Coordinates of C-alpha atoms in Angstrom, one line a residue:
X1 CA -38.2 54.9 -10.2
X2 CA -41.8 55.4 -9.0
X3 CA -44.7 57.1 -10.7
X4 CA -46.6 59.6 -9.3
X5 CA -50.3 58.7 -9.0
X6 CA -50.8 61.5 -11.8
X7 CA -48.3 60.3 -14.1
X8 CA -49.8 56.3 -13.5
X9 CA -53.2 58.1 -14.3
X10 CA -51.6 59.6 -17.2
X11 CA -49.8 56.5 -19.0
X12 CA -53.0 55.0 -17.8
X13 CA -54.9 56.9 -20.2
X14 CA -52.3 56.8 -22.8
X15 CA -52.5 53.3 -22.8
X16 CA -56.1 53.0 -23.1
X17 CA -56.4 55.3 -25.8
X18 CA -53.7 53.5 -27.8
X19 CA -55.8 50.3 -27.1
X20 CA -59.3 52.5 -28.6
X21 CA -57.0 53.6 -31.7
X22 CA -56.2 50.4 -32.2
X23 CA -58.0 48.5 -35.0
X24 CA -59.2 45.2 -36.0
X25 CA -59.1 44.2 -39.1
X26 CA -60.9 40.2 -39.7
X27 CA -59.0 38.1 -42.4
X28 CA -60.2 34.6 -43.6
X29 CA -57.6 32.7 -46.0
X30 CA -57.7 28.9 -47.9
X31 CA -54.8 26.5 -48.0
X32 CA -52.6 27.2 -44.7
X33 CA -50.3 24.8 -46.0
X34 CA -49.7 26.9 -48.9
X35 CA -50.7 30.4 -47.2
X36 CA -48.8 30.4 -43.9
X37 CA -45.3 31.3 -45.1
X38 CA -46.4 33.5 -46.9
X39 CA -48.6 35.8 -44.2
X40 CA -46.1 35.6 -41.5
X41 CA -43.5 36.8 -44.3
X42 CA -46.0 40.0 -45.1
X43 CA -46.4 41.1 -41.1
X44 CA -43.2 42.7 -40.0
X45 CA -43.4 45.6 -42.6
X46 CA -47.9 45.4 -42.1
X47 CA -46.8 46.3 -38.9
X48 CA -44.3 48.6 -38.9
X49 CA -46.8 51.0 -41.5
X50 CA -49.6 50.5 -40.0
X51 CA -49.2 50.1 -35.6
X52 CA -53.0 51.0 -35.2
X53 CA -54.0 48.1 -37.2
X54 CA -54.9 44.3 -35.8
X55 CA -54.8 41.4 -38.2
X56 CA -57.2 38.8 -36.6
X57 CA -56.8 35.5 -38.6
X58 CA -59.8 33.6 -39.0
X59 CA -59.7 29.2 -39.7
X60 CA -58.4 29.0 -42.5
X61 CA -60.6 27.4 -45.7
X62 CA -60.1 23.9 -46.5
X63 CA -60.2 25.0 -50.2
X64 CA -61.8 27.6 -52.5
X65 CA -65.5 25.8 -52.2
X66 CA -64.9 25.9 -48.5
X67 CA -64.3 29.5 -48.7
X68 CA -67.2 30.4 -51.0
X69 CA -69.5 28.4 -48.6
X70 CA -68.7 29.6 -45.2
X71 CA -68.6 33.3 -46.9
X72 CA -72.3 32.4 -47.8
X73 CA -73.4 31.4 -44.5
X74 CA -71.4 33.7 -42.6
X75 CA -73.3 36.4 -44.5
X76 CA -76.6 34.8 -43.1
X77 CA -75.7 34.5 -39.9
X78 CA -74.2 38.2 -39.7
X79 CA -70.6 36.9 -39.1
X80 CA -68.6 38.0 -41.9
X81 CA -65.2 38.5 -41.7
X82 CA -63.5 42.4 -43.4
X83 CA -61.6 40.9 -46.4
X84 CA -61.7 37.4 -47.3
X85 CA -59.2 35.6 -50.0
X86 CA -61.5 33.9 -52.5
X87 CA -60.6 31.6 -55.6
X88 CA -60.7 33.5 -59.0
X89 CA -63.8 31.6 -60.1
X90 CA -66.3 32.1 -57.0
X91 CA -66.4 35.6 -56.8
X92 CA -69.3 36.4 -59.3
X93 CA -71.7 34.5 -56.5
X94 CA -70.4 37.0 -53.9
X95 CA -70.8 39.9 -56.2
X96 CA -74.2 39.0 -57.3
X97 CA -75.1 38.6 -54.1
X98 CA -74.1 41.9 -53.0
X99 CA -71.4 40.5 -50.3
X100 CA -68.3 41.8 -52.0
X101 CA -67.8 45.4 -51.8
X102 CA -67.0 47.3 -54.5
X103 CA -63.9 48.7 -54.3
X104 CA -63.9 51.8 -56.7
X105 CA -64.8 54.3 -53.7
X106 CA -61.2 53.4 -52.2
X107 CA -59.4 53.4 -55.9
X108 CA -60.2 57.1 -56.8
X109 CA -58.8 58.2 -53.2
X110 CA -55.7 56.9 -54.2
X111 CA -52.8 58.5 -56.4
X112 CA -51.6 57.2 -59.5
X113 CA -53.3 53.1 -58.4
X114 CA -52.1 52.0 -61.5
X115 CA -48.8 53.3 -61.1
X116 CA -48.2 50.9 -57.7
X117 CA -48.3 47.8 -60.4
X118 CA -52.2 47.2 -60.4
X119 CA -53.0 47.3 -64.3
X120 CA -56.5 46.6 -66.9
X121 CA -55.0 42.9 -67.4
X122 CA -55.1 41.8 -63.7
X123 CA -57.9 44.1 -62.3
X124 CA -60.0 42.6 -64.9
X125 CA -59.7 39.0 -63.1
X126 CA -61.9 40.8 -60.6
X127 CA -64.0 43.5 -62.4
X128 CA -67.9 42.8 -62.4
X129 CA -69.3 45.6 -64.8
X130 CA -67.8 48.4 -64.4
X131 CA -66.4 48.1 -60.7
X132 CA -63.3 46.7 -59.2
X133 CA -64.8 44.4 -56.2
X134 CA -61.2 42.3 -55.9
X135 CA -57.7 42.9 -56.2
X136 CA -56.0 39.6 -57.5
X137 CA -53.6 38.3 -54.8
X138 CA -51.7 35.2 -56.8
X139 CA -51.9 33.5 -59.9
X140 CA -51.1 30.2 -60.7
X141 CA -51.1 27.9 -64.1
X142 CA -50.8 23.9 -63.7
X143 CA -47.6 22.6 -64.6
X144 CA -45.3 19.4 -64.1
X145 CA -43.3 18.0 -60.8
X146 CA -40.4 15.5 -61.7
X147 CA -38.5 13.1 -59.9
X148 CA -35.0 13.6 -62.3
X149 CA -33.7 10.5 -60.5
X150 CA -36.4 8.3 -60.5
X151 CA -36.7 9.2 -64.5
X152 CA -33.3 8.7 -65.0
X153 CA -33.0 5.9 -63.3
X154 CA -35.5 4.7 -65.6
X155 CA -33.4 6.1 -68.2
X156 CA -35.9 9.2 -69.6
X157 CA -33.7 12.4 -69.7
X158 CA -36.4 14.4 -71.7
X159 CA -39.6 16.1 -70.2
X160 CA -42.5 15.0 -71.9
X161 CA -44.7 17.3 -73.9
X162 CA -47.6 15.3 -74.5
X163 CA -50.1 12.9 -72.1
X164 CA -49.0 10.2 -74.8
X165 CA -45.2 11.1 -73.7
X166 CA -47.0 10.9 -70.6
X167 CA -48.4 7.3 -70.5
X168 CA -44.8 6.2 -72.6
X169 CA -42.6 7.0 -69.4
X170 CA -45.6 5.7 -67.3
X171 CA -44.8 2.0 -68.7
X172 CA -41.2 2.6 -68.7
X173 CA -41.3 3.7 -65.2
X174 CA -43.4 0.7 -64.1
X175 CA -40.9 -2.1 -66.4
X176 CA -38.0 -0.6 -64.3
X177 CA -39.8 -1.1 -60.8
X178 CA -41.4 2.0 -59.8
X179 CA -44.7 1.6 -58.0
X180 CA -46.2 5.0 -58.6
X181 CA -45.2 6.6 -62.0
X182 CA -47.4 9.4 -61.7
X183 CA -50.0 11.6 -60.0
X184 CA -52.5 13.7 -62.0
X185 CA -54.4 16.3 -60.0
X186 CA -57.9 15.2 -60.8
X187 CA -59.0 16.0 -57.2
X188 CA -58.0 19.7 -57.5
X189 CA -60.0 22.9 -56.4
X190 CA -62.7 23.7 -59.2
X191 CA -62.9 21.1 -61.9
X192 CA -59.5 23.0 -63.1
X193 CA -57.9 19.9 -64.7
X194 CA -60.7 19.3 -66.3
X195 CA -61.2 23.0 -67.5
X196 CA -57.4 23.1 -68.6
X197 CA -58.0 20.3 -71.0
X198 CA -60.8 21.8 -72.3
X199 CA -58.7 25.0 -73.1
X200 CA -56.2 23.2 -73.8
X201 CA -58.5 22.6 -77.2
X202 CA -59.2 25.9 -77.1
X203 CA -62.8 25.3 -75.7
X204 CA -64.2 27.4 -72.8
X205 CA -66.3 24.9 -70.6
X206 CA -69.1 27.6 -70.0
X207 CA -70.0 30.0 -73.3
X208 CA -72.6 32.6 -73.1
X209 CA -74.2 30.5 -69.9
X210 CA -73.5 27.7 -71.4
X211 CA -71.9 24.4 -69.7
X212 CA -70.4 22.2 -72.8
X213 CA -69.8 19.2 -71.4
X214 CA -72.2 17.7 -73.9
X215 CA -69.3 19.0 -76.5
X216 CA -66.7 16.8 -78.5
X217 CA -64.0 18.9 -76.5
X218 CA -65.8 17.7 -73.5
X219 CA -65.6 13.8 -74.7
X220 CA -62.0 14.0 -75.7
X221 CA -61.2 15.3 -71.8
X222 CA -62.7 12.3 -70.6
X223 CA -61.1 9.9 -72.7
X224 CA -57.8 11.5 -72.4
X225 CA -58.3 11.4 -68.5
X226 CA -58.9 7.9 -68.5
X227 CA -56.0 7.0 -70.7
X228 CA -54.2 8.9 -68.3
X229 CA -55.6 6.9 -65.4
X230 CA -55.6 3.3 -66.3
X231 CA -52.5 3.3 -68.4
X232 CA -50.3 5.1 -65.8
X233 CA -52.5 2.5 -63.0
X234 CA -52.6 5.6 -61.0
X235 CA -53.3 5.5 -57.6
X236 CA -56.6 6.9 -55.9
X237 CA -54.9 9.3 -53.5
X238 CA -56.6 12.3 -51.8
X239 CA -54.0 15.5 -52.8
X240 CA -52.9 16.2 -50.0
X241 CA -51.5 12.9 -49.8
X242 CA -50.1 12.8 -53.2
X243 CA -48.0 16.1 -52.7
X244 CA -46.9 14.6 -49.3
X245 CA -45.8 11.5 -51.3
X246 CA -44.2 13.4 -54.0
X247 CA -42.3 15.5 -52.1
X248 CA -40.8 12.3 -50.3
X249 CA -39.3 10.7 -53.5
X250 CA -42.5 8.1 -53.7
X251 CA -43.6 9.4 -57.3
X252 CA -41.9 9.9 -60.6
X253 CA -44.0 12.6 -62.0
X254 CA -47.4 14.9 -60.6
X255 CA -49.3 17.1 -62.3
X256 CA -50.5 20.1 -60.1
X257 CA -50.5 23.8 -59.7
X258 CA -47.2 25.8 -59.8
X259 CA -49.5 26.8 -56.4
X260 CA -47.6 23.9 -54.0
X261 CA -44.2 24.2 -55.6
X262 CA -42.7 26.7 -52.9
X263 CA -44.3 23.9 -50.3
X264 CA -43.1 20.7 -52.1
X265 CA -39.5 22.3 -51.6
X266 CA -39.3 22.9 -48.2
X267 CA -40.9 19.0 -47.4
X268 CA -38.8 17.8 -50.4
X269 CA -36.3 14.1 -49.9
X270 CA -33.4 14.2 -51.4
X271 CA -33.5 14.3 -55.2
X272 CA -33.3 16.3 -58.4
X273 CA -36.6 18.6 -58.4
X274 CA -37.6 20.0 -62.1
X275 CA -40.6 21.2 -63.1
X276 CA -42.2 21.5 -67.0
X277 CA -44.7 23.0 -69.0
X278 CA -48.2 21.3 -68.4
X279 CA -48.6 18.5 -71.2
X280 CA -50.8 18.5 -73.9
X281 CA -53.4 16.5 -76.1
X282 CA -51.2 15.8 -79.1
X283 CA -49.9 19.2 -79.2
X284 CA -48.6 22.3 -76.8
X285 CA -51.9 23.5 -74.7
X286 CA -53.7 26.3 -76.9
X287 CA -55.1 27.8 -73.3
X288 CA -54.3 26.9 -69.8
X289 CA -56.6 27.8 -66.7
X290 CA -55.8 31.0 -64.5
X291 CA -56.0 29.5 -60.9
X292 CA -55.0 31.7 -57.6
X293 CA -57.3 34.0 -55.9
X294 CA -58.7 37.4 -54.7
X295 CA -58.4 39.8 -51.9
X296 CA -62.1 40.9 -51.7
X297 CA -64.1 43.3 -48.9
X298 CA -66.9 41.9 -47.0
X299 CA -66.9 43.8 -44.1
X300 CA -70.3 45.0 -42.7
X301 CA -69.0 47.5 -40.1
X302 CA -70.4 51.3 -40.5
X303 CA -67.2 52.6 -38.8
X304 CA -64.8 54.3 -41.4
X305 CA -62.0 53.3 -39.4
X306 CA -62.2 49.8 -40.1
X307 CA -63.1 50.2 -43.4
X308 CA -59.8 52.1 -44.3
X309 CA -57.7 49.3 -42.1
X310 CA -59.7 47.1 -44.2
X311 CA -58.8 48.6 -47.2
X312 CA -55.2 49.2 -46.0
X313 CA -54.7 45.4 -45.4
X314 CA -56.1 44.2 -48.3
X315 CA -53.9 46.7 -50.7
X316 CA -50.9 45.9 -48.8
X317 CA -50.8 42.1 -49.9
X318 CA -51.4 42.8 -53.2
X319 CA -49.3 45.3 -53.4
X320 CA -45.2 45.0 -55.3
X321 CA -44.5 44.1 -52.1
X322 CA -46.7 41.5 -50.8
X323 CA -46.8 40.3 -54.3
X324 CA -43.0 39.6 -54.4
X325 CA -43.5 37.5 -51.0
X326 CA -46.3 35.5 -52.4
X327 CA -43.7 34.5 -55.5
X328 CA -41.1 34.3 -53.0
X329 CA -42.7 31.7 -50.4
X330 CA -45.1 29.9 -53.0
X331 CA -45.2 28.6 -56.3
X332 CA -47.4 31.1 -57.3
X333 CA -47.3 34.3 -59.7
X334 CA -47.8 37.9 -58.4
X335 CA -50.4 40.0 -60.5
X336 CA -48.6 43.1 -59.5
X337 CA -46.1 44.0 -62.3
X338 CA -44.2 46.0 -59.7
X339 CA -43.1 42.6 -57.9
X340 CA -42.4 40.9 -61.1
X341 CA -40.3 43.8 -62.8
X342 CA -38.6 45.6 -60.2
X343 CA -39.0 43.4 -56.7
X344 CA -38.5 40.3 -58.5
X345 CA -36.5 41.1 -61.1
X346 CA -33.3 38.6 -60.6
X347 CA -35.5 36.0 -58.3
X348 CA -36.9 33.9 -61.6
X349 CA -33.1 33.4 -62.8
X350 CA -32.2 32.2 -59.8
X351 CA -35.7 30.1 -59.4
X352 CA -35.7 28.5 -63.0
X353 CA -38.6 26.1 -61.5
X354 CA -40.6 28.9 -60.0
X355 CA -40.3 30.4 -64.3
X356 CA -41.9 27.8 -65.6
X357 CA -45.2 28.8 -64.9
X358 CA -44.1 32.1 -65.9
X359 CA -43.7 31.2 -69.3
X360 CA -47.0 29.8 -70.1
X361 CA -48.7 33.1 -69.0
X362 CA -49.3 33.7 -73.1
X363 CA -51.8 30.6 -72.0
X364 CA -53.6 32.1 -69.6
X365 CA -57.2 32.0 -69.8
X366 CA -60.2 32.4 -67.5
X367 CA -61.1 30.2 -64.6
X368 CA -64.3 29.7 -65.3
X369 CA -67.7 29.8 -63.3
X370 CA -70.8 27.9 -63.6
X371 CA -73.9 30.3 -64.0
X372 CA -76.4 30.1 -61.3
X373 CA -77.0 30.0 -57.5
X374 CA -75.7 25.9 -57.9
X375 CA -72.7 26.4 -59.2
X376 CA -71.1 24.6 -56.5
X377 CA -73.3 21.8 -57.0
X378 CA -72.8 21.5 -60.6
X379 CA -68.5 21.6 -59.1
X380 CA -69.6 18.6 -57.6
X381 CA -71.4 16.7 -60.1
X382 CA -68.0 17.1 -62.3
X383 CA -65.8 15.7 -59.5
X384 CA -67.9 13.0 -59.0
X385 CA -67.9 12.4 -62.2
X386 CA -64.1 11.9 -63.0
X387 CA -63.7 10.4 -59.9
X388 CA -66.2 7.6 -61.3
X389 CA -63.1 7.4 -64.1
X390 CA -60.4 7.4 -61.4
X391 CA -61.9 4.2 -59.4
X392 CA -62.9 2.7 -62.1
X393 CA -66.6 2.5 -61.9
X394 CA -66.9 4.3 -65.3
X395 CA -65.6 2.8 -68.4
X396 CA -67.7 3.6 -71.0
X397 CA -66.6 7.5 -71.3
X398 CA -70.0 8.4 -74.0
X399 CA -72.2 7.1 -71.2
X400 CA -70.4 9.1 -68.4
X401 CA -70.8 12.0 -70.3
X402 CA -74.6 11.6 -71.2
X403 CA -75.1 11.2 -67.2
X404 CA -73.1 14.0 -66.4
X405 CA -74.7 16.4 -69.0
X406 CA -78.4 15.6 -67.6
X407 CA -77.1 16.1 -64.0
X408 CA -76.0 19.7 -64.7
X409 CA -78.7 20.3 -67.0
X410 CA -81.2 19.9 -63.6
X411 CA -78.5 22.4 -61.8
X412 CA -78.9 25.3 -64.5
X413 CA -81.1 28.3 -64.3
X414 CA -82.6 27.7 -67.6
X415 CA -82.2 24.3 -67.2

């Protein structure tokens, strides 16, 4: 059938103003390895709510220092994206810096908020003062990967509880033939090993400003670390490596966040895949590090349009039902009660390695910051540090501490 020239002029103009109505909405993410999935999961029902609205990806981040650091630049150079996913710990720097926008104006326009699974617990993750400036996307807790049949074979049939139960089916491991016992995640995002085995003694590694590495706590971490290390003779592998060698049968044991486990799965060789509690120092873990991140709004435009798309997008994936997908395609833990008590309320019976983490929630404690404008910095002084452990070049664990201490010390505000 042929158009008139009026109704081509009209569909014309239909078209066109569909194409103005529409609305784009910049999103910048960490981890596509982890993250993927899990986004092209969410879009289908994004899309059929909300037809006017245009998810651009960004790059994705490398990792949650990534993330912070472009954020930082891409606020000097005027190029910041509308809602950016940011690791629990680095959004103070983007709040104090007046990049995150807080998100109480969008809150009180909407009915019953709590009542859509957003409660005190989780908002607080992200509440600076008195304002809301994130809305906590997924959380995560470290826990342990197992090999069953290469501990088995090895004949270990019980999890172990402590790094000494640890270093035991280390040797055992090694006298029956296996070349790499173990992976500990040393190398992980935020100095978060080292901060759960400060909490794991119940000691905060930043109190009232405060870094305590210079703190007994602090000492024992290192010496348990390099127990860990040269007992196990664990291999110096960059993590991406070590998940992608775990997942093919090469390691008995890692030591990660329940993060990859929705990942290790669908890479995973043939074998018996169980995951445990996160070990600890003599005795169960008094306080485990909350990992995971935050939906925050960056967005500079002035047009109230994209603002609400913004808005729209961001309270979507944290909503009961993008939560549920996170659980779902991830190893992580929605902070929407709505996915984990209604959505989700048969998946963790059927997922008994995806509960683990789960059950060390009474655990959970805060992912903690370093004051100051070189927080990142002082991240780096701490990595280098344990990697210092990790190759070997440090043995004497007083020392390492002392040098570390005075490094940071340099990095503080008040010195």
């Amino acid at each position: 059938m042929k158009l008139t020239a009026t109704a081509m002029a009209l569909a014309l103009t239909a078209s066109a103003a569909f194409a103005q109505d529409k609305v784009t909405v910049e999103f910048a993410y960490p981890y596509s390895h982890l993250f993927d999935v899990t986004y092209e999961a969410m879009m289908p029902a994004f899309e059929k709510t909300h037809p006017n609205v245009e998810i651009k990806f960004r790059a994705t981040y490398e990792s949650y220092e990534d993330g912070t650091n472009t954020i930082l630049r891409e606020s000097v150079s005027g190029n910041l994206p509308d809602v950016t996913m940011q690791g629990l710990n680095r959004q103070q720097i983007l709040v104090d810096k007046g990049i995150a926008k807080s998100l109480e104006p969008f809150i009180e326009k909407e009915a019953d908020f709590a009542k859509e699974g957003y409660h005190d617990a989780m908002l607080s993750l992200s509440t600076f003062g008195d304002d809301v400036h994130g809305l906590p996307f997924s959380v995560s807790l470290p826990v342990g990967y197992y090999n069953m049949d290469v501990l088995k074979e090895a004949g270990i049939e019980k999890l172990p509880t402590t790094w000494d139960d640890v270093i035991a089916a280390c040797e055992t491991m090694k006298a029956n033939g296996t070349k790499n016992p173990m992976f500990w995640g040393w190398n992980i995002t935020g100095n978060w090993f080292m901060q759960a085995l400060m909490w794991s003694q119940d000691k905060a590694i930043v109190d009232q400003g405060r870094v305590t590495l210079d703190s007994p706590e602090a000492l024992a971490a290192l010496e348990q670390m390099q127990d860990i290390f040269t007992k196990c003779e664990m291999q110096n592998l960059e993590w991406k490596a070590a998940l992608s060698s775990f997942s093919a049968g090469e390691i008995g044991m890692m030591f990660w966040s329940t993060s990859a486990l929705g990942a290790v799965e669908r890479s995973q060789g043939e074998f018996d895949l169980k995951t445990g509690p996160f070990p600890g120092m003599g005795e169960t873990p008094k306080g485990l590090p909350a990992g995971g991140n935050a939906a925050m709004l960056t967005s500079t435009s002035d047009d109230p349009k994209v603002q609400e798309a913004a808005w729209a997008w961001l309270k979507f994936i944290t909503s009961g039902e993008g939560a549920a997908e996170v659980a779902k395609t991830t190893g992580y833990m929605p902070p929407n009660k709505a996915a984990n008590e209604v959505i989700l309320a048969d998946f963790y019976d059927q997922n008994p390695n995806k509960q683990t983490a789960v059950d060390q929630l009474p655990l959970l404690r805060d992912w903690l910051a370093y004051p100051g404008d070189n927080g990142l910095a002082i991240t780096q002084v701490i990595y280098d540090g344990i990697e210092r452990i990790v190759t070997g070049d440090a043995t004497d664990m007083k020392e390492l501490q002392q040098e570390m201490v005075e490094e940071v010390a340099d990095l503080l505000p008040n010195g």
